[in-house]
PDB file of C-alpha atoms in Angstrom:
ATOM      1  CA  UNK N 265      38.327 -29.863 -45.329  1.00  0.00           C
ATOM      2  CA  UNK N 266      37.985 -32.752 -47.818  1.00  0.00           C
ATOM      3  CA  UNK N 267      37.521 -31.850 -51.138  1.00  0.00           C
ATOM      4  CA  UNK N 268      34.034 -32.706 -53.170  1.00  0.00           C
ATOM      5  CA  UNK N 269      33.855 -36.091 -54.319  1.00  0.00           C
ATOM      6  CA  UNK N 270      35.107 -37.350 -57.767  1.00  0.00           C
ATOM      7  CA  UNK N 271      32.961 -38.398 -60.217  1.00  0.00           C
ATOM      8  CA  UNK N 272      34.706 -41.858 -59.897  1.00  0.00           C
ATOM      9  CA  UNK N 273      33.802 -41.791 -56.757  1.00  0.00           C
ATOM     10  CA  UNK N 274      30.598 -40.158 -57.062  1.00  0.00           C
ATOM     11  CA  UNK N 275      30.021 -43.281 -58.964  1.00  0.00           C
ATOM     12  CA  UNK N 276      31.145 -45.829 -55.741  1.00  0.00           C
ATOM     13  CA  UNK N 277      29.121 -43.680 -53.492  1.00  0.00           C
ATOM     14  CA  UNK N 278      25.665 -43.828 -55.371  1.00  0.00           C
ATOM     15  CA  UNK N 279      26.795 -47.885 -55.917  1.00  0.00           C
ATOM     16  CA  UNK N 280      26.743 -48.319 -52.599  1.00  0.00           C
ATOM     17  CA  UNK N 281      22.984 -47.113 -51.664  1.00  0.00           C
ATOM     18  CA  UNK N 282      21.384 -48.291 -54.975  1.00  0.00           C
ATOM     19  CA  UNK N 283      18.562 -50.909 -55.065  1.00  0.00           C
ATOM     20  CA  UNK N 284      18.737 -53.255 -56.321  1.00  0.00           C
ATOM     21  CA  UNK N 285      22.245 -53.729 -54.682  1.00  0.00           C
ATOM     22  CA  UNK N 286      25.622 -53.268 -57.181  1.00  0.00           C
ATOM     23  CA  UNK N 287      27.036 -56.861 -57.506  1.00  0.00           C
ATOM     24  CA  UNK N 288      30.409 -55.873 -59.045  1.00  0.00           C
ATOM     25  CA  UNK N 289      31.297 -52.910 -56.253  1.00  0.00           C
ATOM     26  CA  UNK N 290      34.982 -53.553 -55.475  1.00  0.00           C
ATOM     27  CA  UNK N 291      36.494 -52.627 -51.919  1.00  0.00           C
ATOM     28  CA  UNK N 292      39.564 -51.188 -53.431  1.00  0.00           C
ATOM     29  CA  UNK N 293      37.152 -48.847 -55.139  1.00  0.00           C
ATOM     30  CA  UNK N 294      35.226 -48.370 -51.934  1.00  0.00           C
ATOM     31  CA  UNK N 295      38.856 -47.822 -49.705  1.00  0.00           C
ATOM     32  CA  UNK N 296      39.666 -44.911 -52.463  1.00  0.00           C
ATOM     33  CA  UNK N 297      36.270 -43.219 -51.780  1.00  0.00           C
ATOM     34  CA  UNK N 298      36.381 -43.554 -48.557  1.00  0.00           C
ATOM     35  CA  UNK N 299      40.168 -41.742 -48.500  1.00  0.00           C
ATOM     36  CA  UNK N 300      38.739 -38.852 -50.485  1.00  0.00           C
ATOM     37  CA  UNK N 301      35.860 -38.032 -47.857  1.00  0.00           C
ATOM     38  CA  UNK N 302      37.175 -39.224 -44.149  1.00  0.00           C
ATOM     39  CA  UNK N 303      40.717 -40.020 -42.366  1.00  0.00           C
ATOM     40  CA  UNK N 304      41.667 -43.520 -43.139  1.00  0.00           C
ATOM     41  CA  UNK N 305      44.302 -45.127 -40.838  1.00  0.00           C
ATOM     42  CA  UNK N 306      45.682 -48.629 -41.979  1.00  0.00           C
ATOM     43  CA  UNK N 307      46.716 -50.668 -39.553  1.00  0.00           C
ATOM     44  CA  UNK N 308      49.603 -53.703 -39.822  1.00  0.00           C
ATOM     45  CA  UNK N 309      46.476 -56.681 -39.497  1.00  0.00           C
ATOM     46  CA  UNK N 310      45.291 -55.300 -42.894  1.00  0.00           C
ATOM     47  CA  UNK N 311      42.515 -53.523 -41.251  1.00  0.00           C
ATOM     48  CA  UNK N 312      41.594 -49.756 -41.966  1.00  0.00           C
ATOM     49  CA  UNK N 313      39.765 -47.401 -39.033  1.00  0.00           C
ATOM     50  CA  UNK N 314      37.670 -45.068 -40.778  1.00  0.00           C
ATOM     51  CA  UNK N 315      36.692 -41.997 -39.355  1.00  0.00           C
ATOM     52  CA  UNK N 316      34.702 -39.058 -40.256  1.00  0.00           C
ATOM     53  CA  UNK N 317      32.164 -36.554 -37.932  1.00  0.00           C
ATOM     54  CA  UNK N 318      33.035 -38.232 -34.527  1.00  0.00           C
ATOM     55  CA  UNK N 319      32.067 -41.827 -36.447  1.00  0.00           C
ATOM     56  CA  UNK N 320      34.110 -45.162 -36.861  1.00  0.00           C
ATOM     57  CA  UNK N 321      34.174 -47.590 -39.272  1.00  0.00           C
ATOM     58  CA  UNK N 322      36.139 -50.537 -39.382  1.00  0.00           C
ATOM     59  CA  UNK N 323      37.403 -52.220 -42.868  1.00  0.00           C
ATOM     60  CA  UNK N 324      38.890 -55.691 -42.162  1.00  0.00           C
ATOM     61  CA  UNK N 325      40.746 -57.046 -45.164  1.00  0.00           C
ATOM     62  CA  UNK N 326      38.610 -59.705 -48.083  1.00  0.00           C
ATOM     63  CA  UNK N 327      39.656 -62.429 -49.612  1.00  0.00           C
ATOM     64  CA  UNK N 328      36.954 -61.320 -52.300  1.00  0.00           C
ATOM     65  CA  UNK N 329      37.961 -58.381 -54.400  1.00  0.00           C
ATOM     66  CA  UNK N 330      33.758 -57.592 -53.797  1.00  0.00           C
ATOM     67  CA  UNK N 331      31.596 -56.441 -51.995  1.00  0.00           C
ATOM     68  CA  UNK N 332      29.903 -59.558 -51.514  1.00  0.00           C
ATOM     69  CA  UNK N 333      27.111 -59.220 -48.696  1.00  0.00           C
ATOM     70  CA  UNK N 334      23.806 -57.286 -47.607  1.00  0.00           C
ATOM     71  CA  UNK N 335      25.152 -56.738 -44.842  1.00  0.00           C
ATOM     72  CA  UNK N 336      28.623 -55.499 -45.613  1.00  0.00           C
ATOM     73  CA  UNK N 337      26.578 -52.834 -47.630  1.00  0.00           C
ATOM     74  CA  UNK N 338      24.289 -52.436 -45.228  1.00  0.00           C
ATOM     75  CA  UNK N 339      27.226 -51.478 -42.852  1.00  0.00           C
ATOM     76  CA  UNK N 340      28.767 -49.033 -45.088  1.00  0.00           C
ATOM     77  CA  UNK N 341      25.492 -46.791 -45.849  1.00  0.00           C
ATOM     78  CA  UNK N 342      24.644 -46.991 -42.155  1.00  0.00           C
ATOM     79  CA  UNK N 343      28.540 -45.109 -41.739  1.00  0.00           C
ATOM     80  CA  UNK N 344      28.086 -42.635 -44.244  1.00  0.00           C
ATOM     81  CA  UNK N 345      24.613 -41.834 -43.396  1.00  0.00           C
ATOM     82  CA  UNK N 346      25.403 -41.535 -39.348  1.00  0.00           C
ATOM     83  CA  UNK N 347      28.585 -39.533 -40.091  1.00  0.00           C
ATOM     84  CA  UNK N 348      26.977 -37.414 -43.069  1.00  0.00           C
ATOM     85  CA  UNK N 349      27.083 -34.084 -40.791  1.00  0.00           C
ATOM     86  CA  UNK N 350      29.501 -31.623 -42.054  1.00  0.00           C
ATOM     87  CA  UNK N 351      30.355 -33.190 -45.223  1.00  0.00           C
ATOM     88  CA  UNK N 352      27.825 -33.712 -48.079  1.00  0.00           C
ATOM     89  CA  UNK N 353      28.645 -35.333 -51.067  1.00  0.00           C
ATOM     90  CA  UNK N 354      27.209 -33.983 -53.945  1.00  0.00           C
ATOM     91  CA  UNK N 355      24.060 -35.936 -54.272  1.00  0.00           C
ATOM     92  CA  UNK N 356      23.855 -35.602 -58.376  1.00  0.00           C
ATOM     93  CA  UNK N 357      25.174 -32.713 -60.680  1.00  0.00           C
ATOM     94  CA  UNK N 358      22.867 -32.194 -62.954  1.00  0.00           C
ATOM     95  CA  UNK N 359      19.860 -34.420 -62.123  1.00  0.00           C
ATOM     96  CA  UNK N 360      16.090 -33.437 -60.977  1.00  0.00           C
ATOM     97  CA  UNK N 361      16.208 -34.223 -57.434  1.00  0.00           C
ATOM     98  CA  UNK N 362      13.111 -34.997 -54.907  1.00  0.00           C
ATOM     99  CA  UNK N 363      13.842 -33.558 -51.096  1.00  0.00           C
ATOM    100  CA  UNK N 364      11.131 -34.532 -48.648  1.00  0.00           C
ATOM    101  CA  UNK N 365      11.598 -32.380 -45.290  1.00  0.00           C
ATOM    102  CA  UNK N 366      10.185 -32.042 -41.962  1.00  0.00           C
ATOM    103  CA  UNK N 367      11.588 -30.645 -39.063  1.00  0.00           C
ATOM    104  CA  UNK N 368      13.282 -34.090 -38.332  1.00  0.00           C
ATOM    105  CA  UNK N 369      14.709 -34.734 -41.512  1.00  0.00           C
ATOM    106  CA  UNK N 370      15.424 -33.759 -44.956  1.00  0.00           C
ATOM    107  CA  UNK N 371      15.241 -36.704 -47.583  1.00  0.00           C
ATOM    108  CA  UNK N 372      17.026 -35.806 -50.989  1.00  0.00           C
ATOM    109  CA  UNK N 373      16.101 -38.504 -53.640  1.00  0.00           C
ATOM    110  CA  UNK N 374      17.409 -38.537 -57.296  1.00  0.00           C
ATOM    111  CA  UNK N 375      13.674 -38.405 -58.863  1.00  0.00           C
ATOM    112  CA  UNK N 376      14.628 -40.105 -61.658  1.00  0.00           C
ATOM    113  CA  UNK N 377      15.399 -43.858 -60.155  1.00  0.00           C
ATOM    114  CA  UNK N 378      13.175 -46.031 -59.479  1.00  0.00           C
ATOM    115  CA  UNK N 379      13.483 -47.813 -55.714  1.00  0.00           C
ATOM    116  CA  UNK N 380      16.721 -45.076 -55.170  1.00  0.00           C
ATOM    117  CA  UNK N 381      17.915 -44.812 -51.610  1.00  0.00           C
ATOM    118  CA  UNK N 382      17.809 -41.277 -50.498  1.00  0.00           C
ATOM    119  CA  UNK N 383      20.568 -39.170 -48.294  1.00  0.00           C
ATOM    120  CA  UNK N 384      19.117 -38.184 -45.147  1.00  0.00           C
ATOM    121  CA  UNK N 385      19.693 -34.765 -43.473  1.00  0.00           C
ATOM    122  CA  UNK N 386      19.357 -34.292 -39.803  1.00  0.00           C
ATOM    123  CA  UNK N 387      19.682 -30.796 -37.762  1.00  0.00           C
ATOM    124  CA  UNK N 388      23.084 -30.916 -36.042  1.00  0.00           C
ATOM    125  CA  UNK N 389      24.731 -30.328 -32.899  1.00  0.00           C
ATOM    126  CA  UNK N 390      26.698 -27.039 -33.643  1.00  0.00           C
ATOM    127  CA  UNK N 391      29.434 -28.285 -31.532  1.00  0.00           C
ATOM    128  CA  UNK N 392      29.885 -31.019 -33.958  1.00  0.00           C
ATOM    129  CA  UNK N 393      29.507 -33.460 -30.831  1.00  0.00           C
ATOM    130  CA  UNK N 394      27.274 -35.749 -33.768  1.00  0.00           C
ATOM    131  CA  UNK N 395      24.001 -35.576 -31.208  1.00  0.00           C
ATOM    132  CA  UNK N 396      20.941 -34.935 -33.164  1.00  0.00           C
ATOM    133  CA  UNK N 397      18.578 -32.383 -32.218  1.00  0.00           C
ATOM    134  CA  UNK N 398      15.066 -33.184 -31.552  1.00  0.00           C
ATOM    135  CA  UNK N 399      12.009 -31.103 -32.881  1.00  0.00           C
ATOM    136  CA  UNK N 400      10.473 -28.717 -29.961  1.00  0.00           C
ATOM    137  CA  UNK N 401       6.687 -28.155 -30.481  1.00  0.00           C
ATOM    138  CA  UNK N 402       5.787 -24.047 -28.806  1.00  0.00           C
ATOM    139  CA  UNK N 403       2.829 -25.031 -26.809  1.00  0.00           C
ATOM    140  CA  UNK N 404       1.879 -21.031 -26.737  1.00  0.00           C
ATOM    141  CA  UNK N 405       1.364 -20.858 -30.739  1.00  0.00           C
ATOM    142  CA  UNK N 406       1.681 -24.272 -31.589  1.00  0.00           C
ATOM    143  CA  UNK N 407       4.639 -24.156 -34.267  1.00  0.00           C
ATOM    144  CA  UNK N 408       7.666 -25.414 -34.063  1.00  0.00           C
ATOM    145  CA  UNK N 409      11.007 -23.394 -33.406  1.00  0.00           C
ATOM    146  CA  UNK N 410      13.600 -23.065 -35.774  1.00  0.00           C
ATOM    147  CA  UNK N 411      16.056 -25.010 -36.633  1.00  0.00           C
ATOM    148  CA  UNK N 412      19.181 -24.530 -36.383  1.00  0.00           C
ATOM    149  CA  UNK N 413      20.643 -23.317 -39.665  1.00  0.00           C
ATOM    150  CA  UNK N 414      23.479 -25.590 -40.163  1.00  0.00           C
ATOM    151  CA  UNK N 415      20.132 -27.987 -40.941  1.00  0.00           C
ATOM    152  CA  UNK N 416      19.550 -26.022 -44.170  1.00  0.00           C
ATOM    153  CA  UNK N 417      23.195 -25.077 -44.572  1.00  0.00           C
ATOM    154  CA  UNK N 418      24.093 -29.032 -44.838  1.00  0.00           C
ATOM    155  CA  UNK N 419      20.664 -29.538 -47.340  1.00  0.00           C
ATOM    156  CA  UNK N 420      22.131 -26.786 -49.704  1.00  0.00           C
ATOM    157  CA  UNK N 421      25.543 -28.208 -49.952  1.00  0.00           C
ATOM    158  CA  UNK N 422      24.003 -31.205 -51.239  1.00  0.00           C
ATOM    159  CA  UNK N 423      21.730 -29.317 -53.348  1.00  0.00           C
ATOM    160  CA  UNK N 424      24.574 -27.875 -55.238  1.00  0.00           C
ATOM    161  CA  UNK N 425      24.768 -28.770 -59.016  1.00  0.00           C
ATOM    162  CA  UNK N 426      21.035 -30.129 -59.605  1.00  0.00           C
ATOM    163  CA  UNK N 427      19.509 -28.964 -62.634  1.00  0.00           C
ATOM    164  CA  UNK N 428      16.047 -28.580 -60.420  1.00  0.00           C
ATOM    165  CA  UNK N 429      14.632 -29.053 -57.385  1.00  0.00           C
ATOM    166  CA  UNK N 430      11.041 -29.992 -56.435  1.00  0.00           C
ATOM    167  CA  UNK N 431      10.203 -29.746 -53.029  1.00  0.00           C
ATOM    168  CA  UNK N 432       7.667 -31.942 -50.440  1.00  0.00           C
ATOM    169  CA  UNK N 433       6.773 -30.945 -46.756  1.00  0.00           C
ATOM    170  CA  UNK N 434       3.962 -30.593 -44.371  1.00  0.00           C
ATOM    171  CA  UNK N 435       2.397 -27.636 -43.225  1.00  0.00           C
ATOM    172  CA  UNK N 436       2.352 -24.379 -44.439  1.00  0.00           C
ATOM    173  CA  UNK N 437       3.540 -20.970 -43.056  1.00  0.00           C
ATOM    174  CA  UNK N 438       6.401 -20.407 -40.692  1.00  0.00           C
ATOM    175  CA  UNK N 439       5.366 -23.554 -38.988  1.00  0.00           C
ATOM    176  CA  UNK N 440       6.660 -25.852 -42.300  1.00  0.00           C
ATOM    177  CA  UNK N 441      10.030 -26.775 -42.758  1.00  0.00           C
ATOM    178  CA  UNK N 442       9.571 -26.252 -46.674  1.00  0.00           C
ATOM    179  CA  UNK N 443       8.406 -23.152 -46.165  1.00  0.00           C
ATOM    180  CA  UNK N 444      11.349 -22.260 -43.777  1.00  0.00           C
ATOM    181  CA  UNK N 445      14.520 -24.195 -46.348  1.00  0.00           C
ATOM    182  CA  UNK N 446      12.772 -22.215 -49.448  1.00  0.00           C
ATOM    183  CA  UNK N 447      13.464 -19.035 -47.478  1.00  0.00           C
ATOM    184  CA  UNK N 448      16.501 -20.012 -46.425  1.00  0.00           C
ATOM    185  CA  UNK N 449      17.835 -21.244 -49.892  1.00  0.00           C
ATOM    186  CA  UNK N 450      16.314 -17.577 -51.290  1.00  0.00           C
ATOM    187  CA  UNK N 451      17.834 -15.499 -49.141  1.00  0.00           C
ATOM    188  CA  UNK N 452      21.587 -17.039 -48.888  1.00  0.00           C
ATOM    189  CA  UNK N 453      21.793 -19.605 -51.295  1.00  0.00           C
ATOM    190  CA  UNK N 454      19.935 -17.656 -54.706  1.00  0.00           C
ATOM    191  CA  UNK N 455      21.789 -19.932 -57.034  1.00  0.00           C
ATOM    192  CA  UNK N 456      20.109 -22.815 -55.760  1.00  0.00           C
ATOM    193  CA  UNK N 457      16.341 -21.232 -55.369  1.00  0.00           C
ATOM    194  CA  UNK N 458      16.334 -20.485 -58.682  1.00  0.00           C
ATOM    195  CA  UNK N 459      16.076 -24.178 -59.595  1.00  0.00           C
ATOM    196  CA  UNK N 460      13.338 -25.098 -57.625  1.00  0.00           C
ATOM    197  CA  UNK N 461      10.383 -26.186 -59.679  1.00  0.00           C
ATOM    198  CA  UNK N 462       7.655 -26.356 -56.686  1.00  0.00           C
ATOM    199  CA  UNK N 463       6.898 -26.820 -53.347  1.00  0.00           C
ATOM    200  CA  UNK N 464       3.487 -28.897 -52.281  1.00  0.00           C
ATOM    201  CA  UNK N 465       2.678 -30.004 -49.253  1.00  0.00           C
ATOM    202  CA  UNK N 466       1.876 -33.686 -49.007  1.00  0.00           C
ATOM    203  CA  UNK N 467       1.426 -35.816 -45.933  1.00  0.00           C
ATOM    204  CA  UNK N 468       4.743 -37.371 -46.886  1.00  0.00           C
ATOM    205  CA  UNK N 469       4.221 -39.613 -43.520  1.00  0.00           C
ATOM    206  CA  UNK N 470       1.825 -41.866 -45.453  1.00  0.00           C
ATOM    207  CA  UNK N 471       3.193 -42.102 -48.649  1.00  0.00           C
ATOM    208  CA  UNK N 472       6.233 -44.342 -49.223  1.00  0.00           C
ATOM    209  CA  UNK N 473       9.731 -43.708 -51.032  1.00  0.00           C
ATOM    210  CA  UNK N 474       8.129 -45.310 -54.463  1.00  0.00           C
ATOM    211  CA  UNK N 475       4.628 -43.528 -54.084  1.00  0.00           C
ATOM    212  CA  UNK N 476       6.646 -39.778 -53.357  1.00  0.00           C
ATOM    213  CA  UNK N 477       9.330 -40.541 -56.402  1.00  0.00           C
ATOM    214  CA  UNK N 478       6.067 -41.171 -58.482  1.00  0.00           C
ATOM    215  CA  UNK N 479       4.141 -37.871 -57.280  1.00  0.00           C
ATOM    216  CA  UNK N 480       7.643 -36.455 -58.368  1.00  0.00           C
ATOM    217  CA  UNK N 481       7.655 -37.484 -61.453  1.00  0.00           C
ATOM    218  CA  UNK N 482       4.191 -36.548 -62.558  1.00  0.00           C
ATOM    219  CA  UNK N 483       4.691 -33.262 -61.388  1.00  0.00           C
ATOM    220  CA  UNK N 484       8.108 -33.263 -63.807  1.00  0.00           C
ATOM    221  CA  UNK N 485       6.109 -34.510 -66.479  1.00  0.00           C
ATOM    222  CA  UNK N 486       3.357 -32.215 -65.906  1.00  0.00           C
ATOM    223  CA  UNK N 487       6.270 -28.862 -66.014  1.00  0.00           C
ATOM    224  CA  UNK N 488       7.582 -29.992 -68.990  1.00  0.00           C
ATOM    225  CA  UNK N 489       4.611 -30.549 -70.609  1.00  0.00           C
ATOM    226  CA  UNK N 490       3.625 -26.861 -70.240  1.00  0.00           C
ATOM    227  CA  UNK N 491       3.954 -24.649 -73.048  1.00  0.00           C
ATOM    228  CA  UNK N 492       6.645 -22.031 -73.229  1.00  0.00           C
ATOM    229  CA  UNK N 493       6.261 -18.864 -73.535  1.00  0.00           C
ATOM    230  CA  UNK N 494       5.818 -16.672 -75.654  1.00  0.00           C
ATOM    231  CA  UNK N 495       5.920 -19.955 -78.050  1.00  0.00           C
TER     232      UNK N 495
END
């Protein structure tokens, strides 16, 4: 198993999905990351084959020391989202974080940054074949079954280190995926439940990233306006 990322590359990782896009993110920078979280083969052209959860990436060599393009970025966050199934990297230590889940995904946004490019979460093959799993609606009751719980397993492992956690999903009852990771994060993962701050439903379908980061940080603003107590 790979070890969790450095903060160095902690660093290259959040460079690569920020908006607006880094202009000084170097490749040997990006090659080093990319060691520390997936097999890297390097191959006599100068190319490296990248591989991590059943995906492929392949690094041809630059004449630039940069990153230069869109689309070179663009290429690597499409990798590391597709092939984001058994490994998490730590999405922040220490940060308020935003997740926004349904029973498709789970989006887990650093509430903080403006126009920030959240990791995305999707239930899992438990073979580790990389298929996702569609949603099932139960036409008898009209809720949705379970997910598997590698989903919540892989949205706690990149839950780990926040300082707190605020929490947006449709529904409400045992139909709701908030309702159902909540439970999930009380019952196995306590450490982690403790630092949740709320959990409101929204029609999250509606809203985009920049309207649900703002809702986010009213509601931070609101908490630590509050009083303590006792005080």
């Amino acid at each position: 198993m790979k070890p969790a990322l450095s903060r160095a590359h902690q660093t290259t990782f959040d460079s690569i999905f920020r908006h607006p896009a880094a202009h000084n993110l170097q490749w040997r920078d990006v090659r080093s990351m990319l060691g520390a979280m997936a097999d890297v083969v390097e191959e006599s052209n100068g190319n490296a084959t990248v591989t991590r959860n059943g995906q492929t990436l392949v690094l041809h060599p630059e004449r630039h020391k940069d990153v230069g393009t869109e689309e070179q970025l663009k290429e690597l966050r499409t990798f590391l989202e597709r092939s984001n199934g058994r490994f998490a990297p730590t999405t922040a230590v220490g940060v308020n974080l935003l997740v926004v889940i349904d029973h498709r995904q789970a989006r887990i946004y650093k509430s903080e940054l403006r126009g920030t490019t959240p990791e995305r979460i999707v239930p899992y093959d438990p073979d580790g074949a990389g298929r996702h799993l569609h949603y099932v609606d139960n036409d008898s009751n009209g809720q949705r079954r379970p997910e598997l719980k590698s989903y919540y397993e892989a949205i706690a492992k990149a839950l780990h280190g926040a300082t707190a956690i605020l929490i947006f999903g449709g529904g409400t009852g045992a139909s709701s995926a908030m309702v159902q990771l909540v439970a999930e994060l009380k019952l196995r993962h306590k450490d982690i439940a403790a630092t949740i701050v709320g959990s409101v439903a929204v029609d999250d379908h509606h809203l985009s990233d920049d309207q649900l980061l703002a809702k986010a940080r009213e509601f931070y603003a609101s908490a630590a306006a509050q009083p303590v107590a006792g005080s």
